[in-house]
Amino acid sequence: MSYTVKELKEFIKSNPPIPNNYSGYCFGCVNPSGLELEFWRLEESLFTFYNIPPKFSGFQGLGHGGIIATLLDEVSAWTISVNLNRLGLTQNFAVNYIKPVYINTDIVVEGKIGANDDTHVIVHAHIKDMSNKILVESNSTWSLPDKKSLARLFHIRLEDVEEVYRSFFGPIKKYFAKI
């Protein structure tokens, strides 16, 4: 289900954002030069509000297409992490730019799991304006590697992957246990 902007705004009034204890330098959430996104979950929908700053503009006041895609990719990744307690890796990412997304304009980015099994997940995401018009949509397929595969990919020890899982997912699990 997709919620209206009014419903999402009402939800965040009484719910703090999901904690982010990721230890890396993720462009979407913790990098000070990046998007610095905060996320909320309402039932199965994961969402964030954003306003594209001029430093991320494309041509003549439009949000840069790569930044728009990054917003969708990031909400998709967090949709997986929060709903499945797994780290996902983008395999295929299709974006449909329907209407312009302007800088200095409030938007909502929302994601939802489409289908999943033990090794893959499909995520549907979209960006809408404050009048609930869909501006951009994405469908993406993600692999769900096990921890040993992540250790090989990241060139770190399995124990370090375990620590990433504990430090990142532990606070998220506690957050949802309280609400």
PDB file of C-alpha atoms in Angstrom:
ATOM      1  CA  MET A   1       0.000   0.000   0.000  1.00  0.00           C
ATOM      2  CA  SER A   2       1.156   3.507  -0.747  1.00  0.00           C
ATOM      3  CA  TYR A   3       0.253   6.131   1.813  1.00  0.00           C
ATOM      4  CA  THR A   4      -0.743   9.726   1.199  1.00  0.00           C
ATOM      5  CA  VAL A   5       1.694  12.477   2.097  1.00  0.00           C
ATOM      6  CA  LYS A   6      -0.721  13.585   4.820  1.00  0.00           C
ATOM      7  CA  GLU A   7      -0.717  10.093   6.383  1.00  0.00           C
ATOM      8  CA  LEU A   8       3.088   9.915   6.290  1.00  0.00           C
ATOM      9  CA  LYS A   9       3.505  13.385   7.805  1.00  0.00           C
ATOM     10  CA  GLU A  10       1.067  12.476  10.561  1.00  0.00           C
ATOM     11  CA  PHE A  11       2.987   9.265  11.248  1.00  0.00           C
ATOM     12  CA  ILE A  12       6.367  10.963  11.709  1.00  0.00           C
ATOM     13  CA  LYS A  13       4.926  13.438  14.225  1.00  0.00           C
ATOM     14  CA  SER A  14       4.793  10.680  16.820  1.00  0.00           C
ATOM     15  CA  ASN A  15       7.541   8.344  15.570  1.00  0.00           C
ATOM     16  CA  PRO A  16      11.270   9.067  15.525  1.00  0.00           C
ATOM     17  CA  PRO A  17      13.295   8.018  12.480  1.00  0.00           C
ATOM     18  CA  ILE A  18      14.780   4.534  12.342  1.00  0.00           C
ATOM     19  CA  PRO A  19      18.239   4.566  13.966  1.00  0.00           C
ATOM     20  CA  ASN A  20      21.215   4.467  11.632  1.00  0.00           C
ATOM     21  CA  ASN A  21      24.371   3.069  13.183  1.00  0.00           C
ATOM     22  CA  TYR A  22      25.998   2.106   9.906  1.00  0.00           C
ATOM     23  CA  SER A  23      29.749   2.314  10.416  1.00  0.00           C
ATOM     24  CA  GLY A  24      30.622   3.072   6.786  1.00  0.00           C
ATOM     25  CA  TYR A  25      30.578   6.251   4.749  1.00  0.00           C
ATOM     26  CA  CYS A  26      27.334   5.679   2.845  1.00  0.00           C
ATOM     27  CA  PHE A  27      26.466   8.524   0.449  1.00  0.00           C
ATOM     28  CA  GLY A  28      22.741   8.171   1.102  1.00  0.00           C
ATOM     29  CA  CYS A  29      22.630   8.321   4.851  1.00  0.00           C
ATOM     30  CA  VAL A  30      25.780   9.171   6.830  1.00  0.00           C
ATOM     31  CA  ASN A  31      28.178  10.963   4.482  1.00  0.00           C
ATOM     32  CA  PRO A  32      28.064  14.720   5.276  1.00  0.00           C
ATOM     33  CA  SER A  33      28.520  15.484   1.562  1.00  0.00           C
ATOM     34  CA  GLY A  34      25.689  13.113   0.669  1.00  0.00           C
ATOM     35  CA  LEU A  35      21.927  12.945   1.018  1.00  0.00           C
ATOM     36  CA  GLU A  36      21.800  12.487   4.823  1.00  0.00           C
ATOM     37  CA  LEU A  37      18.461  10.680   4.662  1.00  0.00           C
ATOM     38  CA  GLU A  38      16.327   9.593   7.603  1.00  0.00           C
ATOM     39  CA  PHE A  39      13.808   6.777   7.256  1.00  0.00           C
ATOM     40  CA  TRP A  40      10.533   5.671   8.784  1.00  0.00           C
ATOM     41  CA  ARG A  41       8.483   2.511   8.314  1.00  0.00           C
ATOM     42  CA  LEU A  42       4.707   2.438   8.295  1.00  0.00           C
ATOM     43  CA  GLU A  43       3.586  -1.179   8.088  1.00  0.00           C
ATOM     44  CA  GLU A  44       5.524  -2.546   5.071  1.00  0.00           C
ATOM     45  CA  SER A  45       6.291   0.847   3.486  1.00  0.00           C
ATOM     46  CA  LEU A  46       9.636   2.455   4.147  1.00  0.00           C
ATOM     47  CA  PHE A  47       9.858   6.160   3.378  1.00  0.00           C
ATOM     48  CA  THR A  48      11.753   9.410   3.686  1.00  0.00           C
ATOM     49  CA  PHE A  49      11.004  13.043   2.993  1.00  0.00           C
ATOM     50  CA  TYR A  50      13.585  14.976   0.990  1.00  0.00           C
ATOM     51  CA  ASN A  51      14.186  18.298  -0.694  1.00  0.00           C
ATOM     52  CA  ILE A  52      16.875  18.171  -3.397  1.00  0.00           C
ATOM     53  CA  PRO A  53      19.341  20.998  -2.703  1.00  0.00           C
ATOM     54  CA  PRO A  54      20.820  23.079  -5.535  1.00  0.00           C
ATOM     55  CA  LYS A  55      24.184  21.283  -5.200  1.00  0.00           C
ATOM     56  CA  PHE A  56      22.414  18.201  -6.643  1.00  0.00           C
ATOM     57  CA  SER A  57      20.766  19.972  -9.565  1.00  0.00           C
ATOM     58  CA  GLY A  58      20.796  18.852 -13.141  1.00  0.00           C
ATOM     59  CA  PHE A  59      19.688  21.098 -15.967  1.00  0.00           C
ATOM     60  CA  GLN A  60      17.762  24.331 -15.237  1.00  0.00           C
ATOM     61  CA  GLY A  61      16.426  23.672 -11.743  1.00  0.00           C
ATOM     62  CA  LEU A  62      15.764  19.973 -12.160  1.00  0.00           C
ATOM     63  CA  GLY A  63      17.074  17.417  -9.721  1.00  0.00           C
ATOM     64  CA  HIS A  64      19.964  15.501 -11.271  1.00  0.00           C
ATOM     65  CA  GLY A  65      18.787  12.158 -12.661  1.00  0.00           C
ATOM     66  CA  GLY A  66      21.599  10.311 -10.919  1.00  0.00           C
ATOM     67  CA  ILE A  67      20.625  11.806  -7.564  1.00  0.00           C
ATOM     68  CA  ILE A  68      16.997  10.871  -8.185  1.00  0.00           C
ATOM     69  CA  ALA A  69      18.086   7.296  -8.948  1.00  0.00           C
ATOM     70  CA  THR A  70      20.254   7.305  -5.815  1.00  0.00           C
ATOM     71  CA  LEU A  71      17.259   8.322  -3.687  1.00  0.00           C
ATOM     72  CA  LEU A  72      15.293   5.368  -5.059  1.00  0.00           C
ATOM     73  CA  ASP A  73      18.240   2.990  -4.653  1.00  0.00           C
ATOM     74  CA  GLU A  74      18.791   4.110  -1.074  1.00  0.00           C
ATOM     75  CA  VAL A  75      15.148   3.756  -0.029  1.00  0.00           C
ATOM     76  CA  SER A  76      15.160   0.322  -1.694  1.00  0.00           C
ATOM     77  CA  ALA A  77      18.260  -0.758   0.252  1.00  0.00           C
ATOM     78  CA  TRP A  78      16.736   0.434   3.517  1.00  0.00           C
ATOM     79  CA  THR A  79      13.450  -1.292   2.658  1.00  0.00           C
ATOM     80  CA  ILE A  80      15.397  -4.552   2.491  1.00  0.00           C
ATOM     81  CA  SER A  81      17.452  -3.896   5.618  1.00  0.00           C
ATOM     82  CA  VAL A  82      14.510  -2.879   7.782  1.00  0.00           C
ATOM     83  CA  ASN A  83      11.975  -5.431   6.544  1.00  0.00           C
ATOM     84  CA  LEU A  84      14.284  -8.431   6.045  1.00  0.00           C
ATOM     85  CA  ASN A  85      17.197  -7.669   8.425  1.00  0.00           C
ATOM     86  CA  ARG A  86      19.619  -8.318   5.566  1.00  0.00           C
ATOM     87  CA  LEU A  87      22.084  -6.331   3.515  1.00  0.00           C
ATOM     88  CA  GLY A  88      21.203  -6.328  -0.164  1.00  0.00           C
ATOM     89  CA  LEU A  89      23.287  -5.637  -3.254  1.00  0.00           C
ATOM     90  CA  THR A  90      21.696  -4.024  -6.294  1.00  0.00           C
ATOM     91  CA  GLN A  91      21.689  -6.398  -9.280  1.00  0.00           C
ATOM     92  CA  ASN A  92      19.259  -4.698 -11.628  1.00  0.00           C
ATOM     93  CA  PHE A  93      17.743  -1.250 -11.306  1.00  0.00           C
ATOM     94  CA  ALA A  94      15.138   0.174 -13.713  1.00  0.00           C
ATOM     95  CA  VAL A  95      13.959   3.768 -13.341  1.00  0.00           C
ATOM     96  CA  ASN A  96      10.979   5.348 -15.066  1.00  0.00           C
ATOM     97  CA  TYR A  97      11.167   9.162 -14.984  1.00  0.00           C
ATOM     98  CA  ILE A  98       7.516  10.190 -15.378  1.00  0.00           C
ATOM     99  CA  LYS A  99       7.473  13.875 -14.402  1.00  0.00           C
ATOM    100  CA  PRO A 100      10.205  16.366 -13.510  1.00  0.00           C
ATOM    101  CA  VAL A 101      11.606  16.444  -9.993  1.00  0.00           C
ATOM    102  CA  TYR A 102      12.677  19.990  -9.156  1.00  0.00           C
ATOM    103  CA  ILE A 103      15.303  21.185  -6.708  1.00  0.00           C
ATOM    104  CA  ASN A 104      14.113  23.018  -3.585  1.00  0.00           C
ATOM    105  CA  THR A 105      10.829  21.083  -3.668  1.00  0.00           C
ATOM    106  CA  ASP A 106       9.631  18.647  -1.006  1.00  0.00           C
ATOM    107  CA  ILE A 107       9.216  15.048  -2.133  1.00  0.00           C
ATOM    108  CA  VAL A 108       8.509  11.661  -0.568  1.00  0.00           C
ATOM    109  CA  VAL A 109      10.530   8.587  -1.504  1.00  0.00           C
ATOM    110  CA  GLU A 110       8.797   5.319  -0.637  1.00  0.00           C
ATOM    111  CA  GLY A 111       9.754   1.656  -1.055  1.00  0.00           C
ATOM    112  CA  LYS A 112       8.082  -1.705  -0.592  1.00  0.00           C
ATOM    113  CA  ILE A 113       9.157  -5.325  -0.974  1.00  0.00           C
ATOM    114  CA  GLY A 114       7.608  -6.902  -4.060  1.00  0.00           C
ATOM    115  CA  ALA A 115       8.766 -10.507  -3.746  1.00  0.00           C
ATOM    116  CA  ASN A 116      11.653 -12.300  -2.104  1.00  0.00           C
ATOM    117  CA  ASP A 117      13.310 -15.608  -1.384  1.00  0.00           C
ATOM    118  CA  ASP A 118      16.503 -16.523   0.486  1.00  0.00           C
ATOM    119  CA  THR A 119      18.848 -15.119  -2.160  1.00  0.00           C
ATOM    120  CA  HIS A 120      16.982 -12.344  -4.015  1.00  0.00           C
ATOM    121  CA  VAL A 121      14.414  -9.624  -3.446  1.00  0.00           C
ATOM    122  CA  ILE A 122      12.441  -7.307  -5.721  1.00  0.00           C
ATOM    123  CA  VAL A 123      11.730  -3.796  -4.460  1.00  0.00           C
ATOM    124  CA  HIS A 124       9.231  -1.312  -5.903  1.00  0.00           C
ATOM    125  CA  ALA A 125       9.904   2.334  -5.088  1.00  0.00           C
ATOM    126  CA  HIS A 126       8.632   5.724  -6.169  1.00  0.00           C
ATOM    127  CA  ILE A 127       9.022   9.436  -5.635  1.00  0.00           C
ATOM    128  CA  LYS A 128       5.934  11.563  -5.275  1.00  0.00           C
ATOM    129  CA  ASP A 129       5.288  15.250  -4.745  1.00  0.00           C
ATOM    130  CA  MET A 130       3.300  16.764  -1.887  1.00  0.00           C
ATOM    131  CA  SER A 131       0.059  16.411  -3.855  1.00  0.00           C
ATOM    132  CA  ASN A 132       0.652  12.625  -4.110  1.00  0.00           C
ATOM    133  CA  LYS A 133       1.548  12.642  -7.821  1.00  0.00           C
ATOM    134  CA  ILE A 134       4.038   9.931  -8.757  1.00  0.00           C
ATOM    135  CA  LEU A 135       7.059  11.581 -10.385  1.00  0.00           C
ATOM    136  CA  VAL A 136       9.477   8.660 -10.704  1.00  0.00           C
ATOM    137  CA  GLU A 137       9.196   4.895 -10.228  1.00  0.00           C
ATOM    138  CA  SER A 138      11.766   2.145  -9.908  1.00  0.00           C
ATOM    139  CA  ASN A 139      11.822  -1.613  -9.845  1.00  0.00           C
ATOM    140  CA  SER A 140      14.977  -3.286  -8.660  1.00  0.00           C
ATOM    141  CA  THR A 141      16.306  -6.776  -8.081  1.00  0.00           C
ATOM    142  CA  TRP A 142      18.750  -7.303  -5.253  1.00  0.00           C
ATOM    143  CA  SER A 143      20.919 -10.223  -4.229  1.00  0.00           C
ATOM    144  CA  LEU A 144      20.915 -11.172  -0.558  1.00  0.00           C
ATOM    145  CA  PRO A 145      24.427 -12.504   0.034  1.00  0.00           C
ATOM    146  CA  ASP A 146      25.253 -14.495   3.137  1.00  0.00           C
ATOM    147  CA  LYS A 147      27.771 -13.125   5.623  1.00  0.00           C
ATOM    148  CA  LYS A 148      30.684 -15.164   4.210  1.00  0.00           C
ATOM    149  CA  SER A 149      30.035 -13.730   0.754  1.00  0.00           C
ATOM    150  CA  LEU A 150      29.887 -10.217   2.211  1.00  0.00           C
ATOM    151  CA  ALA A 151      33.242 -10.753   3.943  1.00  0.00           C
ATOM    152  CA  ARG A 152      34.815 -11.747   0.605  1.00  0.00           C
ATOM    153  CA  LEU A 153      33.161  -8.835  -1.208  1.00  0.00           C
ATOM    154  CA  PHE A 154      34.170  -6.234   1.390  1.00  0.00           C
ATOM    155  CA  HIS A 155      37.663  -7.752   1.865  1.00  0.00           C
ATOM    156  CA  ILE A 156      37.100  -8.051   5.604  1.00  0.00           C
ATOM    157  CA  ARG A 157      36.963 -10.875   8.126  1.00  0.00           C
ATOM    158  CA  LEU A 158      33.703 -12.697   8.833  1.00  0.00           C
ATOM    159  CA  GLU A 159      33.918 -11.403  12.417  1.00  0.00           C
ATOM    160  CA  ASP A 160      33.884  -7.844  11.053  1.00  0.00           C
ATOM    161  CA  VAL A 161      30.745  -8.583   9.027  1.00  0.00           C
ATOM    162  CA  GLU A 162      29.163  -9.972  12.196  1.00  0.00           C
ATOM    163  CA  GLU A 163      30.028  -6.708  13.969  1.00  0.00           C
ATOM    164  CA  VAL A 164      28.492  -4.654  11.127  1.00  0.00           C
ATOM    165  CA  TYR A 165      25.306  -6.705  11.506  1.00  0.00           C
ATOM    166  CA  ARG A 166      25.261  -6.267  15.301  1.00  0.00           C
ATOM    167  CA  SER A 167      25.947  -2.536  15.259  1.00  0.00           C
ATOM    168  CA  PHE A 168      23.601  -1.783  12.353  1.00  0.00           C
ATOM    169  CA  PHE A 169      20.688  -4.165  12.893  1.00  0.00           C
ATOM    170  CA  GLY A 170      20.784  -4.306  16.715  1.00  0.00           C
ATOM    171  CA  PRO A 171      19.484  -0.745  17.222  1.00  0.00           C
ATOM    172  CA  ILE A 172      16.908  -1.215  14.450  1.00  0.00           C
ATOM    173  CA  LYS A 173      15.539  -4.344  16.146  1.00  0.00           C
ATOM    174  CA  LYS A 174      15.391  -2.525  19.512  1.00  0.00           C
ATOM    175  CA  TYR A 175      13.618   0.414  17.870  1.00  0.00           C
ATOM    176  CA  PHE A 176      10.852  -1.807  16.491  1.00  0.00           C
ATOM    177  CA  ALA A 177      10.577  -3.778  19.731  1.00  0.00           C
ATOM    178  CA  LYS A 178       9.618  -0.504  21.469  1.00  0.00           C
ATOM    179  CA  ILE A 179       6.899   0.588  19.052  1.00  0.00           C
TER     180      ILE A 179
END
